[in-house]
Amino acid sequence: MPILSKEQTQALMQKVLSYSKADECEVNLNGSDNGNIRYARNSVSTSGGISQNSLVVSSAFGKKLGVATINEFDDESLKKVVARSEELARLAPENPEYVPFMGPQTYKESPTFVQSTAAMTPKDRADAVAESLKISKDNKLTAAGFLENSTGYAAMMNSKGLFAYNTATNVNFNVTLRTDDGKGSGYATKAFNDFSQLDVKSATKTAADKATRSVTAKAIEPGKYTVILEPAAALVLLENMFFGMDARQADEGRSFMSKPGGATKLGEKLVDERVNIYSDPFNAQVPTSTWSGDGRSQEKVQWIDKGVIKNLYASRYWAQKKGIKAIPSPDAIIMEGTNSSLEEMIKSTEKGILVTRLWYIRTVDPQTVLLTGLTRDGTFYIENGQIKFPIKNFRFNESPVIMLNNLEALGKPERTVSGESGLNALIPPMKIRDFTFSSLSDAV
Amino acid sequence: MKRRDFIYLSGIGIGASMLQSVPGFGRDISMEEALIPIDPALKKRLADVALNAARSKGATYADVRIGRYLNQVVATREKRVQGIANTESYGVGIRVLANGSWGFAATNIVTLDEIAKTAQKAVAVAKANSKIQGTSVQLAPQKGYGEVSWKTPIVKNAFEVPVGEKIDLLMASNAAAMAGGASFVNSAIFAVNEQKYFASTDGSYIDQDIHRIFPNFTVTKIDKASGKFFTRKSLSAPMGMGYEYMEPRAASKVSGIVTRYKDRYDILEDIKAATVETEQKFKAKSVEPGKYDLVLDPSNLFLTIHESVGHPTELDRVLGYEANYAGTSFLTLDKWESKKFNFGSKLVNITGDKTEQGSLGAVGFDDEGVKCKRWDIIKDGTLVNYQATRDQAHIIGLEESQGCSYAQGWNDVQFQRMPNVSLQPGKAKLSVDDMIKDVEKGIYIIGDGSYSIDQQRYNFQFGGQTFYEISNGKITGMLNDVAYQSNTQEFWNSCTAICDESDYRLGGTFNDGKGQPSQSSAVSHGSSTSRFNGVNVINTARKI
């Protein structure tokens, strides 16, 4: 199914709205073409393509809302989906938290769509994987990996005159190389809007190097260590803090942002003053849509400024109730860093541990954002500014809030993607003191 | 559905439009539409088109799955319905073997022409893959069953129960929690119906009607003065049952420090108990870290079985197919070949099973047309088997598949997924009370909490919902901040007692994720309350 143009989505959604008899009607339309190839044991295991389109109609009578979805766009189907949403709205209980749809908005455009990615073919994917497999075989390693690209569009229109449209492309690549004896494992992950920026060879070489160097890992005692978290490892911790920055949760007293007495930590210094976290849909390295699914404009928002919590995101209902700005949750986060390379950070470390990847992250206590999980696919001991030897993996129990108070240094931000949630981010490697490793793992 | 999606759905809050974006939820349909089955004669005709088209293009084997997947969710918080979704996903997935390689293609346009084209596409994909494939797929033989059918033995179809009735039950439950002093409460009922038609060139035409249900809630209590908050989740299990699971029955209750449930749930009773326990957590003492004898209720142990036994005995992990994502396994083939790998104590007997009534994994036939069965995985503490599909059976010397193939939808390719993996009850009579009487220094854990395990399934850490200190054979009070950390082999070797079958219950997960792109499956794990000696317990309290 081709990606629908702005004009095509406009015409289709206008037709849908013309069938509406509700007090208010809103239409969300989106579609994507995805392609993927998966390999394991140095051979392609599965490959596929998924094309999908979806049209969601929300109809409201007073405070009663009904939502219906369809993936067929002929006139009869469109009439049916509108009628169905209206029927559901009439049957639905009144929602005291209903907020009327938004009126017309103006949105700027963000460079989320890149033609080179949209033009990717199954052969492009197979060729990229063939390069990755060659590096694996040349190094007598076993590769397992995944390459996936998507091209999508999203549009919305409502009976109050709002219209929004965006197209986006994404390509994700991740690979794990293991030594044949199972004693070494290395990982690399990359994500871009632009396929031409993806260097599959370089990422695979990084993973190959880590696999080879991680053989004969030594066990060292669990405890508190200085760590250098590579961006992929740092993100899976930080994102859990970010997922808890919802105003309602904080106001209701059930998040780490809540304070005794019913207040929140908004406006307070929570972490080291070198921590600056923001979102910006126009950032060239990690561009995202300039509007959210309910029509709110996505703008540049400073979330943490010099360690101080500056903003929380909120639903339109909660913002109205509390008289605050209804900032939507962003699609990507950006953390400022420095110009230091990872190598320079290692050089300036007397004793520490380099962490490639963290895995199976789960919240242990939401009050403190205490998280547990394990290191994986490349964990090394640093001494006197050099990587000395590979070490066995650890389980950690640590809170990103505590971690960002124990900040030693930040490196140069790079784009990465969370192996846990799929969230994209521009994030620096970070050196943290007193990071809590609580037990050893035999896993390689 | 990814784990995070589900946590979000079941925990915090949802809007109707958000449900639409969750994979597995297709288009909205009316109740009337949902209750009309698709004629098996039509499905046979469609299936034959796919099989013939695949064969004519050179497939040496083909299977077709015509699937209609119905999902319903009713989600509420306090006095408000947050979302009702009633969705359907319908289409056809065709898998073929050509030139020794797998090919797969799917379509949601269920016409004879489109199905034939999709079959041809699957063959083309297989032929393209064969050029970079290492070794040819070797498929275990499977006899054709002809035209057969199977249905989850439900008493009451959840999709026939009016949504209003479900809302009333959840609202009454929420009201009970709020009346008991809860600050917030979220509750939901999920219902699933998979109407699956499978046909293959082996001569099977299998029509199945599979039902699952999962009611759940979270009660939250906040102390504004201290800023502290505690929660307690429901002790329900997702089940392979109909709405009868929601109808309380005395014979299905297990009494004790809190009532737990077998094949009938009492949400009103459980939510009242949860509200009281949430309040008690404010007065509970913080655990002293150290070694404890753990007494684990099935509502906690199921998840430990899932992560530490279920996953490492998946043969695709053992072989390295999940190395880049879900991970590999410490239970390598040499350990199985030795026939003496000491996985656990002699008491530990664990089965793979796709037949247990009421379980999430129970089906008549798997997604490659293999009749379901039960087999030993751990026998008297020793690793004796794995979980395999048709193309893996030969690797572990089997002449037929164990029936472990599953796809989350018609548009996903089927692959090896976990059957029910269950700990068999103790043979000698033993009650929970008698088990606790023998414990000097221990913790009794009920309900599942935080969970994490490494990618080869050695090192794990689990929390729970409620923790009770045991001193000199008696429960002396509630504890907070408990998590147990162990190594799989050490843990199962520390198993010193398992209660008898009168305590046996199922727990389970509705959304076990594996594969890239990730697919979700539902699986149960049965056990009786079990004792594990000298397990490391950490204190999880922190200050920020």
PDB file of C-alpha atoms in Angstrom, chain A residues 36-50 52 54 56 58 65 67-72 80 84 87-88 92-97 126 130 133 144-146 148 174-176 178 182 187-188 239-240 243 248-249 251-256 258-262 265 270 357 359-370 372-377 393-399 401-402 419-422 436 438-444, chain B residues 2-4 7 11-12 16-17 20 26-33 77-82 84 86-87 102 104 106 108 121 125 129 132-135 167 183-186 218 220 222-231 303 306-307 311 316-328 395 410-413 415 449-461 481-483 485 487 514-518 536 538-544:
ATOM      1  CA  ASN A  36      12.634  -6.767   8.171  1.00  0.00           C
ATOM      2  CA  ILE A  37      15.261  -9.472   8.017  1.00  0.00           C
ATOM      3  CA  ARG A  38      16.408 -11.575  10.916  1.00  0.00           C
ATOM      4  CA  TYR A  39      19.460 -13.789  11.136  1.00  0.00           C
ATOM      5  CA  ALA A  40      20.935 -16.216  13.636  1.00  0.00           C
ATOM      6  CA  ARG A  41      23.597 -18.946  13.633  1.00  0.00           C
ATOM      7  CA  ASN A  42      25.263 -17.022  10.777  1.00  0.00           C
ATOM      8  CA  SER A  43      22.279 -17.551   8.484  1.00  0.00           C
ATOM      9  CA  VAL A  44      19.075 -15.727   7.631  1.00  0.00           C
ATOM     10  CA  SER A  45      16.239 -17.147   9.722  1.00  0.00           C
ATOM     11  CA  THR A  46      13.166 -15.083   8.790  1.00  0.00           C
ATOM     12  CA  SER A  47      12.346 -12.100   6.647  1.00  0.00           C
ATOM     13  CA  GLY A  48       9.161 -10.297   5.920  1.00  0.00           C
ATOM     14  CA  GLY A  49       7.212  -7.219   5.072  1.00  0.00           C
ATOM     15  CA  ILE A  50       4.170  -5.792   6.768  1.00  0.00           C
ATOM     16  CA  GLN A  52      -0.804  -1.672   7.238  1.00  0.00           C
ATOM     17  CA  SER A  54      -5.634   2.178   9.971  1.00  0.00           C
ATOM     18  CA  VAL A  56      -9.675   5.630  13.747  1.00  0.00           C
ATOM     19  CA  SER A  58     -13.761   9.194  17.515  1.00  0.00           C
ATOM     20  CA  LEU A  65     -17.170   9.123  23.417  1.00  0.00           C
ATOM     21  CA  VAL A  67     -14.056   5.047  19.050  1.00  0.00           C
ATOM     22  CA  ALA A  68     -13.993   2.690  16.082  1.00  0.00           C
ATOM     23  CA  THR A  69     -11.244   1.532  13.735  1.00  0.00           C
ATOM     24  CA  ILE A  70     -11.158   0.155  10.219  1.00  0.00           C
ATOM     25  CA  ASN A  71      -8.561  -0.778   7.621  1.00  0.00           C
ATOM     26  CA  GLU A  72     -10.758  -0.707   4.523  1.00  0.00           C
ATOM     27  CA  LYS A  80     -19.813   1.902   8.658  1.00  0.00           C
ATOM     28  CA  ARG A  84     -20.103   2.274  14.614  1.00  0.00           C
ATOM     29  CA  GLU A  87     -23.287   3.768  18.197  1.00  0.00           C
ATOM     30  CA  LEU A  88     -20.508   3.122  20.744  1.00  0.00           C
ATOM     31  CA  ALA A  92     -20.817   4.599  26.487  1.00  0.00           C
ATOM     32  CA  PRO A  93     -21.115   5.925  30.026  1.00  0.00           C
ATOM     33  CA  GLU A  94     -20.522   9.677  30.327  1.00  0.00           C
ATOM     34  CA  ASN A  95     -16.822  10.374  30.806  1.00  0.00           C
ATOM     35  CA  PRO A  96     -16.332  13.107  33.422  1.00  0.00           C
ATOM     36  CA  GLU A  97     -12.800  13.591  32.097  1.00  0.00           C
ATOM     37  CA  ALA A 126      19.821  -8.760   2.378  1.00  0.00           C
ATOM     38  CA  ALA A 130      25.449 -10.294   3.970  1.00  0.00           C
ATOM     39  CA  LEU A 133      27.565 -12.106   8.159  1.00  0.00           C
ATOM     40  CA  ALA A 144      22.437 -13.065  15.312  1.00  0.00           C
ATOM     41  CA  GLY A 145      20.879  -9.794  14.263  1.00  0.00           C
ATOM     42  CA  PHE A 146      17.892  -7.866  13.058  1.00  0.00           C
ATOM     43  CA  GLU A 148      14.141  -3.379  10.177  1.00  0.00           C
ATOM     44  CA  ASN A 174      21.086  -4.520  16.126  1.00  0.00           C
ATOM     45  CA  VAL A 175      23.515  -7.400  16.191  1.00  0.00           C
ATOM     46  CA  THR A 176      25.034  -9.817  18.687  1.00  0.00           C
ATOM     47  CA  ARG A 178      29.299 -14.658  19.924  1.00  0.00           C
ATOM     48  CA  GLY A 182      30.175 -19.380  23.917  1.00  0.00           C
ATOM     49  CA  TYR A 187      26.576  -6.167  20.825  1.00  0.00           C
ATOM     50  CA  ALA A 188      25.895  -3.036  18.825  1.00  0.00           C
ATOM     51  CA  GLU A 239      13.962   6.297  30.249  1.00  0.00           C
ATOM     52  CA  ASN A 240      12.379   4.805  33.371  1.00  0.00           C
ATOM     53  CA  PHE A 243       8.344   7.571  31.981  1.00  0.00           C
ATOM     54  CA  ARG A 248      -1.053  13.495  37.249  1.00  0.00           C
ATOM     55  CA  GLN A 249       0.949  10.630  38.750  1.00  0.00           C
ATOM     56  CA  ASP A 251       0.069  15.173  41.845  1.00  0.00           C
ATOM     57  CA  GLU A 252      -1.729  12.021  42.915  1.00  0.00           C
ATOM     58  CA  GLY A 253       1.237  11.127  45.104  1.00  0.00           C
ATOM     59  CA  ARG A 254       2.226   7.953  43.319  1.00  0.00           C
ATOM     60  CA  SER A 255       5.491   8.656  41.589  1.00  0.00           C
ATOM     61  CA  PHE A 256       9.065   9.475  42.479  1.00  0.00           C
ATOM     62  CA  SER A 258       5.692  13.203  44.562  1.00  0.00           C
ATOM     63  CA  LYS A 259       6.626  14.823  47.855  1.00  0.00           C
ATOM     64  CA  PRO A 260       5.344  14.396  51.403  1.00  0.00           C
ATOM     65  CA  GLY A 261       2.375  16.665  52.020  1.00  0.00           C
ATOM     66  CA  GLY A 262       0.954  16.266  48.516  1.00  0.00           C
ATOM     67  CA  LYS A 265       9.320  18.029  43.027  1.00  0.00           C
ATOM     68  CA  LEU A 270      16.763  16.532  41.794  1.00  0.00           C
ATOM     69  CA  ARG A 357      24.477  -3.011  27.339  1.00  0.00           C
ATOM     70  CA  TRP A 359      19.179  -5.908  29.947  1.00  0.00           C
ATOM     71  CA  TYR A 360      15.902  -7.072  31.500  1.00  0.00           C
ATOM     72  CA  ILE A 361      15.326  -3.836  33.328  1.00  0.00           C
ATOM     73  CA  ARG A 362      12.431  -3.909  35.770  1.00  0.00           C
ATOM     74  CA  THR A 363      11.211  -1.453  38.371  1.00  0.00           C
ATOM     75  CA  VAL A 364      11.749  -2.784  41.881  1.00  0.00           C
ATOM     76  CA  ASP A 365      10.322   0.234  43.715  1.00  0.00           C
ATOM     77  CA  PRO A 366       8.435   3.012  41.872  1.00  0.00           C
ATOM     78  CA  GLN A 367       8.860   5.394  44.839  1.00  0.00           C
ATOM     79  CA  THR A 368      12.591   5.604  44.239  1.00  0.00           C
ATOM     80  CA  VAL A 369      12.699   4.338  40.619  1.00  0.00           C
ATOM     81  CA  LEU A 370      14.921   1.547  41.933  1.00  0.00           C
ATOM     82  CA  THR A 372      17.198  -4.059  38.545  1.00  0.00           C
ATOM     83  CA  GLY A 373      18.733  -5.684  35.492  1.00  0.00           C
ATOM     84  CA  LEU A 374      22.021  -7.084  34.222  1.00  0.00           C
ATOM     85  CA  THR A 375      25.045  -6.158  32.157  1.00  0.00           C
ATOM     86  CA  ARG A 376      25.376  -8.039  28.879  1.00  0.00           C
ATOM     87  CA  ASP A 377      27.477  -8.484  25.717  1.00  0.00           C
ATOM     88  CA  ASN A 393      28.313  -9.916  34.074  1.00  0.00           C
ATOM     89  CA  PHE A 394      26.638  -8.351  37.094  1.00  0.00           C
ATOM     90  CA  ARG A 395      23.131  -7.800  38.314  1.00  0.00           C
ATOM     91  CA  PHE A 396      22.583  -4.215  39.432  1.00  0.00           C
ATOM     92  CA  ASN A 397      20.046  -2.562  41.705  1.00  0.00           C
ATOM     93  CA  GLU A 398      20.223   1.173  41.096  1.00  0.00           C
ATOM     94  CA  SER A 399      17.989   4.207  40.658  1.00  0.00           C
ATOM     95  CA  VAL A 401      17.892   9.450  40.210  1.00  0.00           C
ATOM     96  CA  ILE A 402      20.684   8.320  42.536  1.00  0.00           C
ATOM     97  CA  GLY A 419      16.543  -2.162  23.667  1.00  0.00           C
ATOM     98  CA  GLU A 420      13.708  -2.282  26.205  1.00  0.00           C
ATOM     99  CA  SER A 421      11.068   0.192  24.976  1.00  0.00           C
ATOM    100  CA  GLY A 422      12.222   1.192  21.476  1.00  0.00           C
ATOM    101  CA  THR A 436      25.478  -0.685  42.799  1.00  0.00           C
ATOM    102  CA  SER A 438      24.511  -6.673  43.793  1.00  0.00           C
ATOM    103  CA  SER A 439      25.463 -10.100  42.431  1.00  0.00           C
ATOM    104  CA  LEU A 440      27.396 -11.955  39.736  1.00  0.00           C
ATOM    105  CA  SER A 441      25.879 -13.693  36.753  1.00  0.00           C
ATOM    106  CA  ASP A 442      27.421 -16.609  34.864  1.00  0.00           C
ATOM    107  CA  ALA A 443      25.676 -15.544  31.688  1.00  0.00           C
ATOM    108  CA  VAL A 444      27.716 -14.682  28.586  1.00  0.00           C
TER     109      VAL A 444
ATOM    110  CA  LYS B   2       5.004  -5.819  24.302  1.00  0.00           C
ATOM    111  CA  ARG B   3       5.439  -6.136  28.029  1.00  0.00           C
ATOM    112  CA  ARG B   4       5.551  -2.382  28.452  1.00  0.00           C
ATOM    113  CA  ILE B   7       1.956  -2.871  31.957  1.00  0.00           C
ATOM    114  CA  GLY B  11      -1.608  -0.287  35.418  1.00  0.00           C
ATOM    115  CA  ILE B  12      -1.851   3.383  34.793  1.00  0.00           C
ATOM    116  CA  ALA B  16      -9.887   4.229  23.801  1.00  0.00           C
ATOM    117  CA  SER B  17      -7.711   5.543  20.999  1.00  0.00           C
ATOM    118  CA  GLN B  20      -6.191   0.901  18.871  1.00  0.00           C
ATOM    119  CA  GLY B  26      -7.444  -4.917  15.254  1.00  0.00           C
ATOM    120  CA  ARG B  27     -10.565  -3.179  14.019  1.00  0.00           C
ATOM    121  CA  ASP B  28     -13.558  -2.570  16.259  1.00  0.00           C
ATOM    122  CA  ILE B  29     -16.526  -4.818  15.752  1.00  0.00           C
ATOM    123  CA  SER B  30     -19.929  -5.142  17.322  1.00  0.00           C
ATOM    124  CA  MET B  31     -20.808  -7.946  19.735  1.00  0.00           C
ATOM    125  CA  GLU B  32     -23.207  -9.389  17.182  1.00  0.00           C
ATOM    126  CA  GLU B  33     -20.461  -9.651  14.573  1.00  0.00           C
ATOM    127  CA  ARG B  77     -10.273   3.450  37.518  1.00  0.00           C
ATOM    128  CA  GLU B  78     -12.200   4.442  40.641  1.00  0.00           C
ATOM    129  CA  LYS B  79     -15.686   5.486  39.440  1.00  0.00           C
ATOM    130  CA  ARG B  80     -14.796   5.856  35.773  1.00  0.00           C
ATOM    131  CA  VAL B  81     -14.655   3.617  32.701  1.00  0.00           C
ATOM    132  CA  GLN B  82     -11.360   4.422  30.998  1.00  0.00           C
ATOM    133  CA  ILE B  84     -13.822  -0.350  26.219  1.00  0.00           C
ATOM    134  CA  ASN B  86     -13.844  -4.837  21.204  1.00  0.00           C
ATOM    135  CA  THR B  87     -11.624  -5.661  18.279  1.00  0.00           C
ATOM    136  CA  TRP B 102      10.925 -21.408   4.933  1.00  0.00           C
ATOM    137  CA  PHE B 104       5.986 -16.796   4.810  1.00  0.00           C
ATOM    138  CA  ALA B 106       0.111 -13.035   4.896  1.00  0.00           C
ATOM    139  CA  ASN B 108      -5.977  -9.524   5.278  1.00  0.00           C
ATOM    140  CA  LYS B 121       4.637 -14.814  -2.595  1.00  0.00           C
ATOM    141  CA  VAL B 125      10.348 -15.616  -0.293  1.00  0.00           C
ATOM    142  CA  ASN B 129      16.004 -17.164   1.393  1.00  0.00           C
ATOM    143  CA  ILE B 132      21.656 -17.533   1.759  1.00  0.00           C
ATOM    144  CA  GLN B 133      20.420 -20.405   3.914  1.00  0.00           C
ATOM    145  CA  GLY B 134      23.018 -22.694   5.507  1.00  0.00           C
ATOM    146  CA  THR B 135      21.328 -26.075   5.865  1.00  0.00           C
ATOM    147  CA  ILE B 167     -18.499  -2.671  34.031  1.00  0.00           C
ATOM    148  CA  SER B 183      -6.527   6.116  47.430  1.00  0.00           C
ATOM    149  CA  PHE B 184      -6.773   4.804  43.873  1.00  0.00           C
ATOM    150  CA  VAL B 185      -7.824   1.641  42.130  1.00  0.00           C
ATOM    151  CA  ASN B 186      -7.446   0.400  38.549  1.00  0.00           C
ATOM    152  CA  THR B 218      -4.170  -2.698  41.407  1.00  0.00           C
ATOM    153  CA  THR B 220      -2.961   1.984  45.664  1.00  0.00           C
ATOM    154  CA  ILE B 222      -1.016   6.874  49.634  1.00  0.00           C
ATOM    155  CA  ASP B 223       0.015   8.466  52.887  1.00  0.00           C
ATOM    156  CA  LYS B 224       0.178  12.158  51.987  1.00  0.00           C
ATOM    157  CA  ALA B 225       1.994  13.176  55.149  1.00  0.00           C
ATOM    158  CA  SER B 226       4.971  10.888  54.551  1.00  0.00           C
ATOM    159  CA  GLY B 227       4.662  10.838  50.767  1.00  0.00           C
ATOM    160  CA  LYS B 228       4.836   7.035  50.851  1.00  0.00           C
ATOM    161  CA  PHE B 229       2.635   4.798  48.747  1.00  0.00           C
ATOM    162  CA  PHE B 230       1.998   1.076  48.467  1.00  0.00           C
ATOM    163  CA  THR B 231       0.097  -1.107  46.042  1.00  0.00           C
ATOM    164  CA  LEU B 303       6.803 -16.532  37.403  1.00  0.00           C
ATOM    165  CA  HIS B 306       8.430 -19.281  33.771  1.00  0.00           C
ATOM    166  CA  GLU B 307      11.721 -17.398  33.757  1.00  0.00           C
ATOM    167  CA  HIS B 311      12.714 -20.044  28.999  1.00  0.00           C
ATOM    168  CA  ASP B 316      15.418 -22.221  19.853  1.00  0.00           C
ATOM    169  CA  ARG B 317      17.218 -20.305  22.612  1.00  0.00           C
ATOM    170  CA  VAL B 318      19.483 -23.270  23.288  1.00  0.00           C
ATOM    171  CA  LEU B 319      20.429 -23.303  19.595  1.00  0.00           C
ATOM    172  CA  GLY B 320      21.098 -19.541  19.390  1.00  0.00           C
ATOM    173  CA  TYR B 321      18.108 -18.292  17.384  1.00  0.00           C
ATOM    174  CA  GLU B 322      17.319 -15.698  20.072  1.00  0.00           C
ATOM    175  CA  ALA B 323      20.930 -14.680  20.770  1.00  0.00           C
ATOM    176  CA  ASN B 324      20.379 -11.074  19.658  1.00  0.00           C
ATOM    177  CA  TYR B 325      17.206 -10.462  21.636  1.00  0.00           C
ATOM    178  CA  ALA B 326      15.643 -12.804  24.209  1.00  0.00           C
ATOM    179  CA  GLY B 327      18.992 -14.537  24.771  1.00  0.00           C
ATOM    180  CA  THR B 328      20.428 -18.028  24.762  1.00  0.00           C
ATOM    181  CA  ILE B 395      18.012 -32.151  16.835  1.00  0.00           C
ATOM    182  CA  TRP B 410      -2.472 -14.648  11.249  1.00  0.00           C
ATOM    183  CA  ASN B 411       0.110 -12.116  10.013  1.00  0.00           C
ATOM    184  CA  ASP B 412       2.980 -13.466  12.148  1.00  0.00           C
ATOM    185  CA  VAL B 413       5.033 -16.506  11.288  1.00  0.00           C
ATOM    186  CA  PHE B 415       7.791 -20.356  15.775  1.00  0.00           C
ATOM    187  CA  GLY B 449       6.130  -8.541  41.643  1.00  0.00           C
ATOM    188  CA  SER B 450       9.279  -7.252  39.994  1.00  0.00           C
ATOM    189  CA  TYR B 451      11.123  -9.867  37.891  1.00  0.00           C
ATOM    190  CA  SER B 452      14.432  -9.953  36.053  1.00  0.00           C
ATOM    191  CA  ILE B 453      16.765 -12.706  34.823  1.00  0.00           C
ATOM    192  CA  ASP B 454      19.915 -12.771  32.721  1.00  0.00           C
ATOM    193  CA  GLN B 455      19.964 -13.738  29.049  1.00  0.00           C
ATOM    194  CA  GLN B 456      21.159 -17.281  29.732  1.00  0.00           C
ATOM    195  CA  ARG B 457      18.827 -17.732  32.703  1.00  0.00           C
ATOM    196  CA  TYR B 458      21.314 -18.179  35.524  1.00  0.00           C
ATOM    197  CA  ASN B 459      20.909 -15.134  37.787  1.00  0.00           C
ATOM    198  CA  PHE B 460      17.440 -13.955  38.754  1.00  0.00           C
ATOM    199  CA  GLN B 461      15.716 -11.517  41.109  1.00  0.00           C
ATOM    200  CA  ASP B 481      11.319  -4.193  50.621  1.00  0.00           C
ATOM    201  CA  VAL B 482      11.874  -7.906  49.871  1.00  0.00           C
ATOM    202  CA  ALA B 483      13.452  -9.329  46.717  1.00  0.00           C
ATOM    203  CA  GLN B 485      18.152 -13.265  44.245  1.00  0.00           C
ATOM    204  CA  ASN B 487      21.086 -18.785  40.556  1.00  0.00           C
ATOM    205  CA  LYS B 514       9.964 -13.309  22.143  1.00  0.00           C
ATOM    206  CA  GLY B 515      11.246 -12.912  18.602  1.00  0.00           C
ATOM    207  CA  GLN B 516      12.101  -9.995  16.324  1.00  0.00           C
ATOM    208  CA  PRO B 517       9.629  -8.533  15.418  1.00  0.00           C
ATOM    209  CA  SER B 518       8.395  -9.380  18.891  1.00  0.00           C
ATOM    210  CA  ASN B 536      19.562 -14.722  49.405  1.00  0.00           C
ATOM    211  CA  ILE B 538      18.048  -8.255  49.560  1.00  0.00           C
ATOM    212  CA  ASN B 539      16.488  -5.084  50.939  1.00  0.00           C
ATOM    213  CA  THR B 540      15.200  -2.837  48.148  1.00  0.00           C
ATOM    214  CA  ALA B 541      14.525   0.350  50.147  1.00  0.00           C
ATOM    215  CA  ARG B 542      16.379   3.455  48.926  1.00  0.00           C
ATOM    216  CA  LYS B 543      16.267   7.171  49.563  1.00  0.00           C
ATOM    217  CA  ILE B 544      16.265   9.691  46.734  1.00  0.00           C
TER     218      ILE B 544
END
